[in-house]
Coordinates of C-alpha atoms in Angstrom, one line a residue:
M17 CA -43.8 6.7 7.2
L18 CA -44.0 7.7 10.9
V19 CA -40.7 7.7 12.8
H20 CA -39.9 5.5 15.8
E21 CA -36.6 7.0 16.8
T22 CA -35.5 8.4 20.1
G23 CA -35.8 12.2 20.2
T24 CA -38.1 12.6 17.3
C25 CA -41.5 14.1 17.8
S26 CA -44.9 13.7 16.2
G27 CA -45.2 14.9 12.7
S28 CA -41.7 13.5 11.8
D29 CA -41.5 11.0 9.0
L30 CA -38.8 9.3 7.0
Y31 CA -38.5 7.2 3.8
F32 CA -36.0 4.7 2.3
S33 CA -34.8 4.1 -1.2
T34 CA -32.5 1.2 -2.2
P35 CA -30.5 2.2 -5.3
S36 CA -29.9 -0.3 -8.1
E37 CA -26.4 -1.3 -9.2
Y38 CA -26.9 0.9 -12.2
A39 CA -27.6 3.9 -10.0
R40 CA -24.6 3.2 -7.8
R41 CA -22.4 3.0 -10.9
M42 CA -23.8 5.9 -13.0
L43 CA -26.0 8.3 -11.0
F44 CA -26.4 10.3 -7.8
Y45 CA -28.7 8.3 -5.5
M46 CA -30.6 8.7 -2.2
S47 CA -30.8 6.1 0.5
T48 CA -33.0 7.9 3.1
C49 CA -34.9 11.2 3.5
G50 CA -37.2 12.7 6.0
Y51 CA -38.7 15.7 7.8
Y52 CA -37.9 15.7 11.5
Y53 CA -39.2 17.5 14.6
T54 CA -36.8 16.7 17.4
N55 CA -36.3 17.4 21.1
Y56 CA -33.3 17.2 23.5
D57 CA -33.1 13.4 23.2
Y58 CA -32.2 13.3 19.6
R59 CA -28.6 12.2 19.0
I60 CA -26.8 10.3 16.3
E61 CA -23.2 9.0 16.5
R62 CA -21.6 6.8 13.9
E63 CA -18.3 5.6 12.6
D64 CA -19.4 5.3 9.0
Y65 CA -22.8 5.5 7.4
H66 CA -21.5 5.1 3.8
N67 CA -23.0 8.3 2.4
Y68 CA -23.4 12.1 2.8
M69 CA -26.1 14.0 4.6
L70 CA -27.6 17.2 3.2
F71 CA -30.0 19.1 5.3
Y72 CA -31.7 22.5 6.0
I73 CA -32.7 23.8 9.4
C74 CA -36.2 25.1 9.4
D75 CA -36.2 26.0 13.1
G76 CA -34.0 25.5 16.1
R77 CA -30.3 24.3 16.1
L78 CA -28.3 21.2 15.3
S79 CA -24.8 20.6 16.6
L80 CA -22.6 18.5 14.3
R81 CA -19.1 17.1 14.7
S82 CA -17.0 15.6 11.9
G83 CA -13.3 14.8 12.6
S84 CA -11.9 17.6 14.7
Q85 CA -14.5 20.2 13.6
T86 CA -17.7 21.0 15.5
M87 CA -20.3 23.4 14.0
V88 CA -23.8 24.5 15.0
A89 CA -26.4 24.9 12.3
S90 CA -29.2 27.4 12.9
A91 CA -32.5 28.2 11.2
G92 CA -32.0 29.1 7.6
Q93 CA -28.7 27.4 7.2
V94 CA -27.7 24.4 5.1
G95 CA -25.4 21.5 6.1
F96 CA -23.5 19.0 4.1
L97 CA -21.9 16.3 6.2
N98 CA -19.5 13.5 5.2
C99 CA -21.0 10.4 6.8
H100 CA -18.2 8.2 5.5
E101 CA -16.1 9.6 8.3
P102 CA -16.8 9.3 12.1
H103 CA -19.4 11.9 12.9
E104 CA -21.9 12.9 15.6
Y105 CA -24.9 15.3 15.6
H106 CA -27.6 16.2 18.0
T107 CA -30.3 18.8 18.3
I108 CA -30.1 21.7 20.8
G109 CA -33.6 21.8 22.1
N110 CA -36.6 21.6 19.8
T111 CA -35.5 21.6 16.2
E112 CA -37.2 21.1 12.9
F113 CA -35.2 20.1 9.8
V114 CA -35.5 18.5 6.4
W115 CA -32.8 16.1 5.3
L116 CA -31.6 13.3 3.0
H117 CA -28.7 10.9 2.7
L118 CA -27.1 10.7 -0.8
D119 CA -24.1 9.4 -2.6
G120 CA -22.9 8.3 -6.0
S121 CA -21.1 9.7 -9.0
N122 CA -18.8 12.5 -7.9
T123 CA -20.5 13.5 -4.7
A124 CA -17.2 13.5 -2.8
D125 CA -15.9 16.2 -5.2
F126 CA -19.0 18.3 -4.5
Y127 CA -18.5 17.9 -0.8
Q128 CA -14.9 19.0 -0.9
Q129 CA -15.7 22.0 -3.1
A130 CA -18.6 23.0 -0.9
V131 CA -16.6 22.8 2.3
Q132 CA -13.7 24.7 0.8
M133 CA -16.0 27.4 -0.6
H134 CA -17.9 27.9 2.6
G135 CA -15.2 27.2 5.2
G136 CA -17.0 24.2 6.7
F137 CA -19.9 21.8 6.4
V138 CA -22.5 24.2 7.8
F139 CA -23.1 27.5 5.9
D140 CA -25.3 30.3 4.7
T141 CA -26.1 30.5 1.0
P142 CA -28.4 32.6 -1.1
Y143 CA -29.6 29.2 -2.5
A144 CA -30.8 28.0 1.0
E145 CA -34.5 28.3 0.1
Q146 CA -34.0 26.5 -3.1
I147 CA -32.1 23.7 -1.4
K148 CA -34.8 23.4 1.3
N149 CA -37.6 23.3 -1.2
G150 CA -35.6 20.8 -3.3
I151 CA -35.2 18.4 -0.4
Y152 CA -38.8 18.8 0.6
E153 CA -40.0 18.0 -2.9
I154 CA -38.2 14.7 -2.7
V155 CA -39.6 14.0 0.7
F156 CA -43.1 15.0 -0.5
A157 CA -42.8 12.6 -3.5
F158 CA -42.0 9.7 -1.2
R159 CA -44.6 10.7 1.3
N160 CA -47.3 10.6 -1.3
E161 CA -46.0 7.5 -3.1
Q162 CA -45.2 9.4 -6.3
T163 CA -42.9 7.4 -8.5
L164 CA -39.5 9.0 -9.1
S165 CA -37.3 7.1 -11.6
E166 CA -33.6 6.8 -10.5
V167 CA -32.6 9.1 -13.4
R168 CA -35.2 11.8 -12.4
L169 CA -34.1 11.5 -8.7
S170 CA -30.5 11.8 -9.8
Q171 CA -31.3 15.0 -11.7
K172 CA -32.9 16.5 -8.6
L173 CA -29.9 15.6 -6.4
Y174 CA -27.6 17.1 -8.9
T175 CA -29.5 20.3 -8.8
L176 CA -29.1 20.4 -5.0
L177 CA -25.4 19.7 -5.2
T178 CA -24.7 22.4 -7.8
A179 CA -26.7 24.9 -5.8
M180 CA -24.2 24.5 -2.9
V181 CA -21.1 25.3 -5.1
D182 CA -22.6 27.9 -7.4
T183 CA -20.7 31.2 -7.0
A184 CA -23.0 33.2 -9.3
S185 CA -25.8 35.4 -7.9
Q186 CA -29.1 33.8 -7.1
E187 CA -30.8 35.7 -9.9
A188 CA -28.4 34.2 -12.4
G189 CA -28.4 30.8 -10.9
Q190 CA -32.2 30.3 -11.0
T191 CA -34.7 30.5 -13.8
E192 CA -37.5 32.9 -13.4
E193 CA -39.9 30.0 -13.2
N194 CA -38.1 28.2 -10.4
D195 CA -37.9 31.5 -8.5
T196 CA -41.6 32.0 -8.9
V197 CA -42.4 28.5 -7.5
S198 CA -40.0 29.0 -4.6
K199 CA -41.7 32.3 -3.7
A200 CA -45.1 30.7 -3.9
M201 CA -44.1 27.8 -1.6
H202 CA -42.6 30.3 0.9
F203 CA -45.8 32.3 0.8
I204 CA -47.9 29.2 1.5
Q205 CA -45.6 28.2 4.4
E206 CA -45.9 31.6 5.9
Q207 CA -49.7 32.0 5.4
Y208 CA -51.1 28.5 5.7
M209 CA -53.0 29.3 8.9
N210 CA -55.0 31.9 7.1
P211 CA -57.9 31.3 4.6
I212 CA -55.7 31.8 1.5
S213 CA -56.8 30.9 -2.0
L214 CA -55.2 30.0 -5.3
L215 CA -55.8 33.6 -6.3
D216 CA -54.0 34.9 -3.3
V217 CA -50.9 32.9 -4.1
A218 CA -51.0 33.7 -7.8
T219 CA -51.4 37.4 -7.0
H220 CA -48.4 37.2 -4.7
V221 CA -46.2 36.0 -7.6
N222 CA -47.8 38.3 -10.1
M223 CA -49.4 35.6 -12.3
S224 CA -52.8 34.6 -13.5
Q225 CA -54.3 31.6 -11.6
F226 CA -54.3 29.4 -14.7
H227 CA -50.6 30.1 -15.7
F228 CA -49.4 29.8 -12.1
S229 CA -51.2 26.5 -11.5
R230 CA -49.6 25.0 -14.6
L231 CA -46.2 26.3 -13.7
F232 CA -46.4 25.0 -10.2
K233 CA -47.5 21.5 -11.2
K234 CA -45.0 21.3 -14.0
D235 CA -42.1 22.2 -11.6
C236 CA -43.3 20.2 -8.5
G237 CA -45.5 17.4 -9.9
Y238 CA -48.5 18.4 -7.7
S239 CA -50.9 21.3 -7.4
P240 CA -50.5 24.4 -5.2
H241 CA -53.7 23.4 -3.4
E242 CA -52.3 20.0 -2.5
Y243 CA -49.1 21.7 -1.2
L244 CA -51.2 23.9 1.0
I245 CA -53.2 21.0 2.4
L246 CA -50.1 18.9 3.2
T247 CA -48.4 22.0 4.8
R248 CA -51.5 22.4 7.0
L249 CA -51.7 18.7 7.9
N250 CA -48.0 18.5 8.8
R251 CA -48.5 21.3 11.3
A252 CA -51.7 19.7 12.6
K253 CA -49.8 16.4 13.3
H254 CA -47.3 18.3 15.4
L255 CA -50.0 20.1 17.4
L256 CA -52.0 16.9 17.9
K257 CA -49.0 15.2 19.5
T258 CA -47.4 18.0 21.3
T259 CA -50.3 19.9 22.7
G260 CA -53.6 19.2 24.4
L261 CA -55.6 21.6 22.2
P262 CA -59.0 20.4 21.1
V263 CA -59.2 19.2 17.5
K264 CA -61.5 22.0 16.7
V265 CA -58.9 24.6 17.8
I266 CA -56.1 22.8 15.9
A267 CA -58.2 22.9 12.8
Q268 CA -58.6 26.7 13.1
K269 CA -54.9 27.1 13.8
V270 CA -53.9 25.4 10.6
G271 CA -56.3 27.3 8.4
Y272 CA -59.6 25.3 8.4
Q273 CA -62.8 27.2 9.1
N274 CA -64.7 24.1 10.3
V275 CA -63.6 20.9 11.9
S276 CA -65.4 18.6 9.5
S277 CA -63.4 19.8 6.5
F278 CA -60.2 19.4 8.6
T279 CA -61.1 15.9 9.8
N280 CA -62.0 14.8 6.2
A281 CA -58.8 16.1 4.8
F282 CA -56.7 14.6 7.6
T283 CA -58.4 11.2 7.4
D284 CA -58.2 11.0 3.6
R285 CA -54.5 11.6 3.5
V286 CA -53.2 10.2 6.8
G287 CA -55.5 7.2 6.9
I288 CA -56.9 7.7 10.4
S289 CA -58.8 10.5 12.1
P290 CA -57.1 13.3 14.0
T291 CA -58.4 11.8 17.2
L292 CA -57.0 8.4 16.5
F293 CA -53.7 9.9 15.3
R294 CA -53.4 11.7 18.7
K295 CA -53.8 8.3 20.5
Y296 CA -51.5 6.4 18.1
S297 CA -48.2 5.5 19.6
I298 CA -45.3 7.0 17.6

């Protein structure tokens, strides 16, 4: 879902989820999630939003205030904000971050433990990449209308919460399989503009193509090829709305060798052509 919020730029999207009474009583649940590209105009100020916000800064900076404490989150950092209390946050310049609002079960206890462990609601952690990928997987599922049961979503949220309070080493805290998928996703994010193949990614994580493909889909619910395409299209959306570059040039910048392949992939997944998307009012 495209965003119509002051300060958000093209390529931003957000999704809503209304929890059942069962989820509110028994599970961790999510109310909103998104992937935002923002500018200087993005600012949120609330007295109470009835949940907690978990986020990861991909690029740029986000200033946050909760109570008497103000912190700045930079690229690579994780934030966990108590939105039950008065709070305010705004981006410092152009910023890219992935986020979700959650609550339920003993979320408050996780929040208190995380803040105590890290000395605040913004922090560095060896699990930052895992947290980022975990949030993005949820956003990706909603973006592609993949059904997540409330129990399955609760499990994913619990994994994110435990990652923030785990005092063990990253090697002990992650299975070898999860670490492999995280490495593959990071490689794709770094190399999407190049003509990379499944073999390239599998080789990077020292696996056969067949075994890697099965592992990736089992862990994420979609193929590495689909993840590569969506990564490219998200970057293309941003370039279409924030630059005057020709569509052909944008196609090349996000890893497509010819504009026809790019246009077909974009139209198939977005629903309109790149040219119409550029004209579309966000």
